[in-house]
Amino acid sequence: MSNNGSETIPSDSAASQSAIEVRRLHKSFGSLSVLRDVSLSVGEGEVVSVIGPSGSGKSTLARCICRLEKINSGEIYLYGKRTDGSSHSNRDIARLVGMIFQQFNLFPHLSVLDNLTLSPIRILGLSRGDAVENAMALLKRVGLEEKRNARPNELSGGQCQRVAIARALAMNPKIMLFDEPTSALDPELVGEVLDVIAGLADSGMTMMIITHEMMFAKEVSDRVLFMADGNIVEQGHPKKIFSCPEVPRTQLFLQRMLVHFGKELTEGDEKEACRHDA
Amino acid sequence: MTLDFSAIVPYLHMLFAGAKVTIQASLLSVFFGALLGILVGALRVVPVAPVRAIAASYIYIIRGTPLLIQLFLIYFGLPSLGLNLPAFTAGIIGLSINSSGYVGEIVRGGIEAVPKGQWEASKVLGLSYLKTMRFIILPQAIRNMLPAIGNEFVTLIKESSLLSTLAITELTMVGQQVRSVTYASFETFIVVGIIYLVLTSVTSFSLQYVERKWKVS
């Protein structure tokens, strides 16, 4: 199977309205099928969290959307433009979607400021002055103005991830993907990164957040997707997913998570949401 | 027998002049060899299989044949194609090409040692392959490679002694001339050896210094 379907097929209205539209996506690594017929639509300004066990295909889904992985079949549209082929340059994709990695992937040989300005100058063609001005505004937004001249190895993990978020925002993308942004952090540094992400969600950015931080997912998202075995098993409002999941696989996963995170996840007025849905 | 260095003292200035040629030849060769080597090493990891294969064959042939034969091919062989090069030029070309094969492998290793995440971050920030290579990968790879490049430089200084076979008056050639005049073979080549040792030591110590400096910054 290949994804060389014609680019000339007009995208229908659903595709052009959605920020992200994924249709019948298949992705395998060799004989290992990682995504099996995944379809998904994310509206403009929507914040979607993706939860699920390791190996469920969450990261691969995000990596396919930002074209770090070639897909085997299916279609991906970003703002109505089909982006899964090779007809778009890296620059085109970068203007649509930014990606945050678990391991930050800052450029260690460049200062924080140069990490932020490299692409705007080299790819978007901004003047150095404009790029620095934007970068400083973004560093202020993530609370790291004073680290402008630091090298990544002088920063804590939380600071690195905040710089990485600022760096992605410097390209002014319409969509931000977060691939387990806090999984590599010491527990006491998780909060500062989640605060930045929550701030971004409030600002109306379209976001897809792959996370194991269930409380965070519940608070910040408009919708939660539960993935397992390469499929979206269940999705819905966070209250519904966390309080009264319908699919046994989701229930099992959340039960296991609850052992770790305590009962807060399901306490309170969510019981009401269950009754309402039922 | 006893060693008597007094016989070669009048010829020391000749040996120093030879050392100067050795230094010139080594510097030129390491410069061009590194340039060519970075190119070959970069081609070695390009995502185009035929290009990779050509670069790999180049490295394979260069590293699999003696430098002496490579020098002979350039100096004695090329004239039969109508290309007559002055001895010094032929020597620099031979040493540079030879060095590029080894530097090419060092560069490949240095590039492959840069974490995959750097490529991925560059891609999602919109950088093309070439821009990623230029701004992100090579600057990091060169730091990884510096110790190995230093060794290559030291090797090159020693191997430049083969230029004596092209009648270039570098240190070894001058040593042979001094020996034939003074008949003090042992003394002459002890002094020649010491001069090489000084050159290689100065080189490796300065490179270690640069390396330390670079690590700090």
PDB file of C-alpha atoms in Angstrom, chain A residues 5-278:
ATOM      1  CA  GLY A   5      -3.347   9.057  -3.837  1.00  0.00           C
ATOM      2  CA  SER A   6      -4.022  12.026  -6.037  1.00  0.00           C
ATOM      3  CA  GLU A   7      -3.539  15.461  -4.506  1.00  0.00           C
ATOM      4  CA  THR A   8      -6.234  16.816  -6.773  1.00  0.00           C
ATOM      5  CA  ILE A   9      -9.117  15.144  -4.962  1.00  0.00           C
ATOM      6  CA  PRO A  10     -10.911  18.120  -3.439  1.00  0.00           C
ATOM      7  CA  SER A  11     -11.055  17.889   0.313  1.00  0.00           C
ATOM      8  CA  ASP A  12     -14.623  17.936   1.541  1.00  0.00           C
ATOM      9  CA  SER A  13     -15.994  20.526   3.893  1.00  0.00           C
ATOM     10  CA  ALA A  14     -15.221  18.487   7.008  1.00  0.00           C
ATOM     11  CA  ALA A  15     -11.547  18.407   6.072  1.00  0.00           C
ATOM     12  CA  SER A  16     -11.354  22.098   5.362  1.00  0.00           C
ATOM     13  CA  GLN A  17     -13.047  22.998   8.627  1.00  0.00           C
ATOM     14  CA  SER A  18     -10.873  20.785  10.794  1.00  0.00           C
ATOM     15  CA  ALA A  19      -7.427  21.784  11.939  1.00  0.00           C
ATOM     16  CA  ILE A  20      -6.398  18.135  11.841  1.00  0.00           C
ATOM     17  CA  GLU A  21      -8.232  15.515   9.820  1.00  0.00           C
ATOM     18  CA  VAL A  22      -6.879  11.975   9.792  1.00  0.00           C
ATOM     19  CA  ARG A  23      -8.620   9.382   7.641  1.00  0.00           C
ATOM     20  CA  ARG A  24      -8.125   5.638   7.740  1.00  0.00           C
ATOM     21  CA  LEU A  25      -4.492   5.944   8.731  1.00  0.00           C
ATOM     22  CA  HIS A  26      -2.400   2.791   8.674  1.00  0.00           C
ATOM     23  CA  LYS A  27       1.192   2.730   9.834  1.00  0.00           C
ATOM     24  CA  SER A  28       3.417  -0.246  10.385  1.00  0.00           C
ATOM     25  CA  PHE A  29       7.075  -0.698  11.182  1.00  0.00           C
ATOM     26  CA  GLY A  30       8.053  -3.779   9.221  1.00  0.00           C
ATOM     27  CA  SER A  31       5.550  -6.438  10.154  1.00  0.00           C
ATOM     28  CA  LEU A  32       4.466  -4.594  13.289  1.00  0.00           C
ATOM     29  CA  SER A  33       1.207  -2.783  12.714  1.00  0.00           C
ATOM     30  CA  VAL A  34       1.237   0.300  14.948  1.00  0.00           C
ATOM     31  CA  LEU A  35      -1.760   2.281  13.706  1.00  0.00           C
ATOM     32  CA  ARG A  36      -4.719   0.358  12.304  1.00  0.00           C
ATOM     33  CA  ASP A  37      -7.284   2.399  10.485  1.00  0.00           C
ATOM     34  CA  VAL A  38      -7.208   5.479  12.701  1.00  0.00           C
ATOM     35  CA  SER A  39      -9.568   8.310  11.848  1.00  0.00           C
ATOM     36  CA  LEU A  40      -9.657  11.527  13.795  1.00  0.00           C
ATOM     37  CA  SER A  41     -10.762  15.086  13.478  1.00  0.00           C
ATOM     38  CA  VAL A  42      -9.585  17.984  15.623  1.00  0.00           C
ATOM     39  CA  GLY A  43     -11.334  21.329  15.323  1.00  0.00           C
ATOM     40  CA  GLU A  44      -9.626  24.690  15.296  1.00  0.00           C
ATOM     41  CA  GLY A  45      -8.833  25.769  18.849  1.00  0.00           C
ATOM     42  CA  GLU A  46      -9.676  22.353  20.233  1.00  0.00           C
ATOM     43  CA  VAL A  47      -7.446  20.789  22.878  1.00  0.00           C
ATOM     44  CA  VAL A  48      -7.340  17.012  22.591  1.00  0.00           C
ATOM     45  CA  SER A  49      -5.476  14.780  25.001  1.00  0.00           C
ATOM     46  CA  VAL A  50      -4.448  11.303  23.963  1.00  0.00           C
ATOM     47  CA  ILE A  51      -4.035   8.721  26.687  1.00  0.00           C
ATOM     48  CA  GLY A  52      -3.392   5.017  26.583  1.00  0.00           C
ATOM     49  CA  PRO A  53      -0.838   2.355  27.400  1.00  0.00           C
ATOM     50  CA  SER A  54       2.683   2.309  25.986  1.00  0.00           C
ATOM     51  CA  GLY A  55       2.807   0.892  22.486  1.00  0.00           C
ATOM     52  CA  SER A  56      -0.756   1.897  21.725  1.00  0.00           C
ATOM     53  CA  GLY A  57       0.381   4.105  18.834  1.00  0.00           C
ATOM     54  CA  LYS A  58      -0.143   7.518  20.464  1.00  0.00           C
ATOM     55  CA  SER A  59       3.306   8.848  19.650  1.00  0.00           C
ATOM     56  CA  THR A  60       3.271   7.352  16.171  1.00  0.00           C
ATOM     57  CA  LEU A  61      -0.020   9.123  15.477  1.00  0.00           C
ATOM     58  CA  ALA A  62       1.516  12.481  16.420  1.00  0.00           C
ATOM     59  CA  ARG A  63       4.684  11.702  14.463  1.00  0.00           C
ATOM     60  CA  CYS A  64       2.633  10.872  11.362  1.00  0.00           C
ATOM     61  CA  ILE A  65       0.709  14.136  11.673  1.00  0.00           C
ATOM     62  CA  CYS A  66       3.917  16.216  11.725  1.00  0.00           C
ATOM     63  CA  ARG A  67       5.347  13.964   8.990  1.00  0.00           C
ATOM     64  CA  LEU A  68       8.209  12.532  11.010  1.00  0.00           C
ATOM     65  CA  GLU A  69       6.892   9.140   9.914  1.00  0.00           C
ATOM     66  CA  LYS A  70       5.753   8.142   6.454  1.00  0.00           C
ATOM     67  CA  ILE A  71       2.335   6.595   6.516  1.00  0.00           C
ATOM     68  CA  ASN A  72       1.443   3.325   4.817  1.00  0.00           C
ATOM     69  CA  SER A  73      -2.034   4.337   3.780  1.00  0.00           C
ATOM     70  CA  GLY A  74      -4.728   6.815   4.631  1.00  0.00           C
ATOM     71  CA  GLU A  75      -4.882  10.567   4.437  1.00  0.00           C
ATOM     72  CA  ILE A  76      -3.857  13.430   6.678  1.00  0.00           C
ATOM     73  CA  TYR A  77      -5.174  16.959   6.178  1.00  0.00           C
ATOM     74  CA  LEU A  78      -4.010  20.005   8.094  1.00  0.00           C
ATOM     75  CA  TYR A  79      -6.356  22.943   7.593  1.00  0.00           C
ATOM     76  CA  GLY A  80      -7.721  21.263   4.498  1.00  0.00           C
ATOM     77  CA  LYS A  81      -4.307  20.690   2.915  1.00  0.00           C
ATOM     78  CA  ARG A  82      -3.292  17.129   2.342  1.00  0.00           C
ATOM     79  CA  THR A  83       0.127  16.807   3.989  1.00  0.00           C
ATOM     80  CA  ASP A  84       0.940  13.099   4.121  1.00  0.00           C
ATOM     81  CA  GLY A  85       2.701  12.992   0.752  1.00  0.00           C
ATOM     82  CA  SER A  86       6.025  14.527  -0.122  1.00  0.00           C
ATOM     83  CA  SER A  87       4.638  17.467  -2.093  1.00  0.00           C
ATOM     84  CA  HIS A  88       5.099  19.850   0.820  1.00  0.00           C
ATOM     85  CA  SER A  89       8.492  21.053   2.020  1.00  0.00           C
ATOM     86  CA  ASN A  90       9.508  20.769   5.659  1.00  0.00           C
ATOM     87  CA  ARG A  91       8.935  24.519   5.779  1.00  0.00           C
ATOM     88  CA  ASP A  92       5.295  24.201   4.694  1.00  0.00           C
ATOM     89  CA  ILE A  93       4.618  21.610   7.375  1.00  0.00           C
ATOM     90  CA  ALA A  94       6.459  23.608  10.038  1.00  0.00           C
ATOM     91  CA  ARG A  95       4.232  26.616   9.411  1.00  0.00           C
ATOM     92  CA  LEU A  96       1.200  24.459  10.186  1.00  0.00           C
ATOM     93  CA  VAL A  97       2.325  22.237  13.012  1.00  0.00           C
ATOM     94  CA  GLY A  98       4.850  22.413  15.852  1.00  0.00           C
ATOM     95  CA  MET A  99       6.009  19.374  17.797  1.00  0.00           C
ATOM     96  CA  ILE A 100       7.244  19.023  21.359  1.00  0.00           C
ATOM     97  CA  PHE A 101       9.307  15.952  22.165  1.00  0.00           C
ATOM     98  CA  GLN A 102       9.696  13.981  25.355  1.00  0.00           C
ATOM     99  CA  GLN A 103      13.480  14.517  25.189  1.00  0.00           C
ATOM    100  CA  PHE A 104      13.220  18.266  24.302  1.00  0.00           C
ATOM    101  CA  ASN A 105      15.754  17.918  21.455  1.00  0.00           C
ATOM    102  CA  LEU A 106      17.138  21.404  21.960  1.00  0.00           C
ATOM    103  CA  PHE A 107      20.219  22.222  19.894  1.00  0.00           C
ATOM    104  CA  PRO A 108      23.011  21.861  22.479  1.00  0.00           C
ATOM    105  CA  HIS A 109      25.586  23.895  20.545  1.00  0.00           C
ATOM    106  CA  LEU A 110      23.364  26.969  20.372  1.00  0.00           C
ATOM    107  CA  SER A 111      22.279  29.439  23.035  1.00  0.00           C
ATOM    108  CA  VAL A 112      18.630  29.508  24.086  1.00  0.00           C
ATOM    109  CA  LEU A 113      18.090  32.590  21.942  1.00  0.00           C
ATOM    110  CA  ASP A 114      19.731  31.002  18.894  1.00  0.00           C
ATOM    111  CA  ASN A 115      17.608  27.877  19.400  1.00  0.00           C
ATOM    112  CA  LEU A 116      14.561  30.114  19.030  1.00  0.00           C
ATOM    113  CA  THR A 117      15.756  32.312  16.175  1.00  0.00           C
ATOM    114  CA  LEU A 118      17.501  29.798  13.886  1.00  0.00           C
ATOM    115  CA  SER A 119      14.423  28.631  11.983  1.00  0.00           C
ATOM    116  CA  PRO A 120      12.611  31.990  11.843  1.00  0.00           C
ATOM    117  CA  ILE A 121      15.761  33.532  10.314  1.00  0.00           C
ATOM    118  CA  ARG A 122      16.820  30.663   8.064  1.00  0.00           C
ATOM    119  CA  ILE A 123      13.403  29.335   7.081  1.00  0.00           C
ATOM    120  CA  LEU A 124      10.884  32.140   7.428  1.00  0.00           C
ATOM    121  CA  GLY A 125      13.399  34.771   6.312  1.00  0.00           C
ATOM    122  CA  LEU A 126      12.892  37.089   9.294  1.00  0.00           C
ATOM    123  CA  SER A 127      15.534  39.707  10.005  1.00  0.00           C
ATOM    124  CA  ARG A 128      17.692  38.976  13.014  1.00  0.00           C
ATOM    125  CA  GLY A 129      16.166  41.947  14.843  1.00  0.00           C
ATOM    126  CA  ASP A 130      12.582  40.769  14.317  1.00  0.00           C
ATOM    127  CA  ALA A 131      13.446  37.178  15.173  1.00  0.00           C
ATOM    128  CA  VAL A 132      15.146  38.233  18.420  1.00  0.00           C
ATOM    129  CA  GLU A 133      12.212  40.452  19.337  1.00  0.00           C
ATOM    130  CA  ASN A 134       9.742  37.565  18.805  1.00  0.00           C
ATOM    131  CA  ALA A 135      12.011  35.163  20.634  1.00  0.00           C
ATOM    132  CA  MET A 136      12.290  37.429  23.656  1.00  0.00           C
ATOM    133  CA  ALA A 137       8.510  37.807  23.797  1.00  0.00           C
ATOM    134  CA  LEU A 138       8.163  34.013  23.720  1.00  0.00           C
ATOM    135  CA  LEU A 139      10.855  33.523  26.363  1.00  0.00           C
ATOM    136  CA  LYS A 140       8.983  35.992  28.541  1.00  0.00           C
ATOM    137  CA  ARG A 141       5.817  33.988  27.993  1.00  0.00           C
ATOM    138  CA  VAL A 142       7.522  30.808  29.280  1.00  0.00           C
ATOM    139  CA  GLY A 143       9.292  32.768  32.042  1.00  0.00           C
ATOM    140  CA  LEU A 144      12.860  32.304  30.815  1.00  0.00           C
ATOM    141  CA  GLU A 145      13.916  35.739  29.545  1.00  0.00           C
ATOM    142  CA  GLU A 146      16.978  35.744  31.768  1.00  0.00           C
ATOM    143  CA  LYS A 147      18.185  32.470  30.225  1.00  0.00           C
ATOM    144  CA  ARG A 148      18.515  33.920  26.722  1.00  0.00           C
ATOM    145  CA  ASN A 149      22.278  33.405  26.598  1.00  0.00           C
ATOM    146  CA  ALA A 150      22.389  30.080  28.462  1.00  0.00           C
ATOM    147  CA  ARG A 151      23.244  26.821  26.737  1.00  0.00           C
ATOM    148  CA  PRO A 152      20.722  23.976  27.037  1.00  0.00           C
ATOM    149  CA  ASN A 153      23.085  21.993  29.276  1.00  0.00           C
ATOM    150  CA  GLU A 154      22.895  24.801  31.845  1.00  0.00           C
ATOM    151  CA  LEU A 155      19.117  24.434  32.164  1.00  0.00           C
ATOM    152  CA  SER A 156      16.936  22.077  34.185  1.00  0.00           C
ATOM    153  CA  GLY A 157      14.733  19.619  32.306  1.00  0.00           C
ATOM    154  CA  GLY A 158      11.669  21.762  32.956  1.00  0.00           C
ATOM    155  CA  GLN A 159      13.440  24.847  31.631  1.00  0.00           C
ATOM    156  CA  CYS A 160      14.596  22.893  28.567  1.00  0.00           C
ATOM    157  CA  GLN A 161      11.048  21.851  27.779  1.00  0.00           C
ATOM    158  CA  ARG A 162       9.779  25.412  28.204  1.00  0.00           C
ATOM    159  CA  VAL A 163      12.485  26.600  25.794  1.00  0.00           C
ATOM    160  CA  ALA A 164      11.444  23.835  23.384  1.00  0.00           C
ATOM    161  CA  ILE A 165       7.844  25.068  23.536  1.00  0.00           C
ATOM    162  CA  ALA A 166       8.975  28.646  22.910  1.00  0.00           C
ATOM    163  CA  ARG A 167      11.138  27.431  20.019  1.00  0.00           C
ATOM    164  CA  ALA A 168       8.173  25.649  18.418  1.00  0.00           C
ATOM    165  CA  LEU A 169       5.975  28.723  18.889  1.00  0.00           C
ATOM    166  CA  ALA A 170       8.618  30.899  17.216  1.00  0.00           C
ATOM    167  CA  MET A 171       7.587  29.317  13.915  1.00  0.00           C
ATOM    168  CA  ASN A 172       4.054  30.520  14.622  1.00  0.00           C
ATOM    169  CA  PRO A 173       2.380  27.174  13.864  1.00  0.00           C
ATOM    170  CA  LYS A 174      -1.376  26.771  13.877  1.00  0.00           C
ATOM    171  CA  ILE A 175      -1.276  23.424  15.653  1.00  0.00           C
ATOM    172  CA  MET A 176       0.913  22.186  18.489  1.00  0.00           C
ATOM    173  CA  LEU A 177       1.564  18.514  19.157  1.00  0.00           C
ATOM    174  CA  PHE A 178       3.000  17.400  22.480  1.00  0.00           C
ATOM    175  CA  ASP A 179       4.528  13.939  22.649  1.00  0.00           C
ATOM    176  CA  GLU A 180       4.670  13.113  26.354  1.00  0.00           C
ATOM    177  CA  PRO A 181       6.123  16.527  27.183  1.00  0.00           C
ATOM    178  CA  THR A 182       6.658  15.807  30.879  1.00  0.00           C
ATOM    179  CA  SER A 183       7.612  12.116  30.835  1.00  0.00           C
ATOM    180  CA  ALA A 184      11.359  12.789  30.973  1.00  0.00           C
ATOM    181  CA  LEU A 185      11.106  15.330  33.794  1.00  0.00           C
ATOM    182  CA  ASP A 186      11.780  15.045  37.494  1.00  0.00           C
ATOM    183  CA  PRO A 187       8.401  15.101  39.257  1.00  0.00           C
ATOM    184  CA  GLU A 188       8.963  18.521  40.818  1.00  0.00           C
ATOM    185  CA  LEU A 189       9.577  20.060  37.380  1.00  0.00           C
ATOM    186  CA  VAL A 190       6.403  18.732  35.753  1.00  0.00           C
ATOM    187  CA  GLY A 191       4.192  21.538  37.071  1.00  0.00           C
ATOM    188  CA  GLU A 192       6.067  24.412  35.428  1.00  0.00           C
ATOM    189  CA  VAL A 193       5.807  22.761  32.011  1.00  0.00           C
ATOM    190  CA  LEU A 194       2.134  21.867  32.430  1.00  0.00           C
ATOM    191  CA  ASP A 195       1.439  25.492  33.428  1.00  0.00           C
ATOM    192  CA  VAL A 196       2.935  26.689  30.145  1.00  0.00           C
ATOM    193  CA  ILE A 197       0.918  24.144  28.157  1.00  0.00           C
ATOM    194  CA  ALA A 198      -2.282  25.071  29.996  1.00  0.00           C
ATOM    195  CA  GLY A 199      -1.604  28.737  29.244  1.00  0.00           C
ATOM    196  CA  LEU A 200      -1.229  27.867  25.606  1.00  0.00           C
ATOM    197  CA  ALA A 201      -4.518  25.938  25.659  1.00  0.00           C
ATOM    198  CA  ASP A 202      -6.270  28.986  27.148  1.00  0.00           C
ATOM    199  CA  SER A 203      -4.894  31.141  24.335  1.00  0.00           C
ATOM    200  CA  GLY A 204      -6.951  29.176  21.796  1.00  0.00           C
ATOM    201  CA  MET A 205      -4.146  27.164  20.196  1.00  0.00           C
ATOM    202  CA  THR A 206      -5.191  23.908  18.536  1.00  0.00           C
ATOM    203  CA  MET A 207      -3.390  21.221  20.500  1.00  0.00           C
ATOM    204  CA  MET A 208      -2.975  17.490  20.692  1.00  0.00           C
ATOM    205  CA  ILE A 209      -1.311  16.359  23.901  1.00  0.00           C
ATOM    206  CA  ILE A 210      -0.085  12.838  24.429  1.00  0.00           C
ATOM    207  CA  THR A 211       0.277  12.443  28.135  1.00  0.00           C
ATOM    208  CA  HIS A 212       0.245  10.192  31.149  1.00  0.00           C
ATOM    209  CA  GLU A 213      -0.708  13.128  33.387  1.00  0.00           C
ATOM    210  CA  MET A 214      -4.353  12.177  33.849  1.00  0.00           C
ATOM    211  CA  MET A 215      -5.315  15.066  36.106  1.00  0.00           C
ATOM    212  CA  PHE A 216      -3.832  17.492  33.635  1.00  0.00           C
ATOM    213  CA  ALA A 217      -5.566  15.855  30.689  1.00  0.00           C
ATOM    214  CA  LYS A 218      -8.847  16.066  32.542  1.00  0.00           C
ATOM    215  CA  GLU A 219      -8.453  19.746  33.361  1.00  0.00           C
ATOM    216  CA  VAL A 220      -7.033  21.127  30.167  1.00  0.00           C
ATOM    217  CA  SER A 221      -8.708  19.154  27.372  1.00  0.00           C
ATOM    218  CA  ASP A 222     -11.896  19.632  25.471  1.00  0.00           C
ATOM    219  CA  ARG A 223     -11.782  15.991  24.485  1.00  0.00           C
ATOM    220  CA  VAL A 224      -9.865  12.907  25.554  1.00  0.00           C
ATOM    221  CA  LEU A 225      -8.934  10.060  23.222  1.00  0.00           C
ATOM    222  CA  PHE A 226      -8.106   6.671  24.628  1.00  0.00           C
ATOM    223  CA  MET A 227      -5.894   4.619  22.351  1.00  0.00           C
ATOM    224  CA  ALA A 228      -4.969   0.957  22.595  1.00  0.00           C
ATOM    225  CA  ASP A 229      -3.456  -1.475  20.119  1.00  0.00           C
ATOM    226  CA  GLY A 230      -3.250   1.052  17.295  1.00  0.00           C
ATOM    227  CA  ASN A 231      -6.833   2.203  17.509  1.00  0.00           C
ATOM    228  CA  ILE A 232      -8.849   4.961  19.118  1.00  0.00           C
ATOM    229  CA  VAL A 233     -10.912   2.829  21.468  1.00  0.00           C
ATOM    230  CA  GLU A 234     -12.977   5.538  23.057  1.00  0.00           C
ATOM    231  CA  GLN A 235     -13.217   9.301  23.025  1.00  0.00           C
ATOM    232  CA  GLY A 236     -15.270  12.012  24.564  1.00  0.00           C
ATOM    233  CA  HIS A 237     -15.457  14.795  27.098  1.00  0.00           C
ATOM    234  CA  PRO A 238     -12.805  14.316  29.799  1.00  0.00           C
ATOM    235  CA  LYS A 239     -15.419  13.988  32.518  1.00  0.00           C
ATOM    236  CA  LYS A 240     -17.095  11.195  30.642  1.00  0.00           C
ATOM    237  CA  ILE A 241     -13.882   9.328  29.820  1.00  0.00           C
ATOM    238  CA  PHE A 242     -12.478   9.548  33.326  1.00  0.00           C
ATOM    239  CA  SER A 243     -15.697   9.039  35.271  1.00  0.00           C
ATOM    240  CA  CYS A 244     -17.718   6.592  33.279  1.00  0.00           C
ATOM    241  CA  PRO A 245     -15.750   5.053  30.445  1.00  0.00           C
ATOM    242  CA  GLU A 246     -17.911   2.673  28.439  1.00  0.00           C
ATOM    243  CA  VAL A 247     -15.340   0.389  26.862  1.00  0.00           C
ATOM    244  CA  PRO A 248     -13.863  -2.313  29.121  1.00  0.00           C
ATOM    245  CA  ARG A 249     -10.344  -1.641  27.773  1.00  0.00           C
ATOM    246  CA  THR A 250     -10.616   2.001  28.856  1.00  0.00           C
ATOM    247  CA  GLN A 251     -12.006   1.013  32.235  1.00  0.00           C
ATOM    248  CA  LEU A 252      -9.111  -1.375  32.810  1.00  0.00           C
ATOM    249  CA  PHE A 253      -6.512   1.235  31.854  1.00  0.00           C
ATOM    250  CA  LEU A 254      -8.036   3.902  34.073  1.00  0.00           C
ATOM    251  CA  GLN A 255      -8.364   1.496  37.000  1.00  0.00           C
ATOM    252  CA  ARG A 256      -4.646   0.815  36.747  1.00  0.00           C
ATOM    253  CA  MET A 257      -3.889   4.531  36.544  1.00  0.00           C
ATOM    254  CA  LEU A 258      -6.107   5.220  39.563  1.00  0.00           C
ATOM    255  CA  VAL A 259      -3.917   3.000  41.678  1.00  0.00           C
ATOM    256  CA  HIS A 260      -1.249   5.613  41.058  1.00  0.00           C
ATOM    257  CA  PHE A 261      -3.173   8.831  41.074  1.00  0.00           C
ATOM    258  CA  GLY A 262      -5.741   8.194  43.773  1.00  0.00           C
ATOM    259  CA  LYS A 263      -9.424   8.798  43.662  1.00  0.00           C
ATOM    260  CA  GLU A 264      -9.463  12.536  42.823  1.00  0.00           C
ATOM    261  CA  LEU A 265      -9.742  11.718  39.189  1.00  0.00           C
ATOM    262  CA  THR A 266     -13.267  10.424  39.538  1.00  0.00           C
ATOM    263  CA  GLU A 267     -14.516  12.294  42.568  1.00  0.00           C
ATOM    264  CA  GLY A 268     -16.883  15.228  42.639  1.00  0.00           C
ATOM    265  CA  ASP A 269     -19.546  16.249  40.222  1.00  0.00           C
ATOM    266  CA  GLU A 270     -18.451  13.825  37.528  1.00  0.00           C
ATOM    267  CA  LYS A 271     -20.850  11.219  38.837  1.00  0.00           C
ATOM    268  CA  GLU A 272     -23.501  13.612  37.679  1.00  0.00           C
ATOM    269  CA  ALA A 273     -21.963  13.665  34.212  1.00  0.00           C
ATOM    270  CA  CYS A 274     -22.258   9.877  34.159  1.00  0.00           C
ATOM    271  CA  ARG A 275     -25.906   9.950  35.030  1.00  0.00           C
ATOM    272  CA  HIS A 276     -26.442  12.656  32.488  1.00  0.00           C
ATOM    273  CA  ASP A 277     -24.816  10.587  29.761  1.00  0.00           C
ATOM    274  CA  ALA A 278     -26.644   7.463  30.838  1.00  0.00           C
TER     275      ALA A 278
END
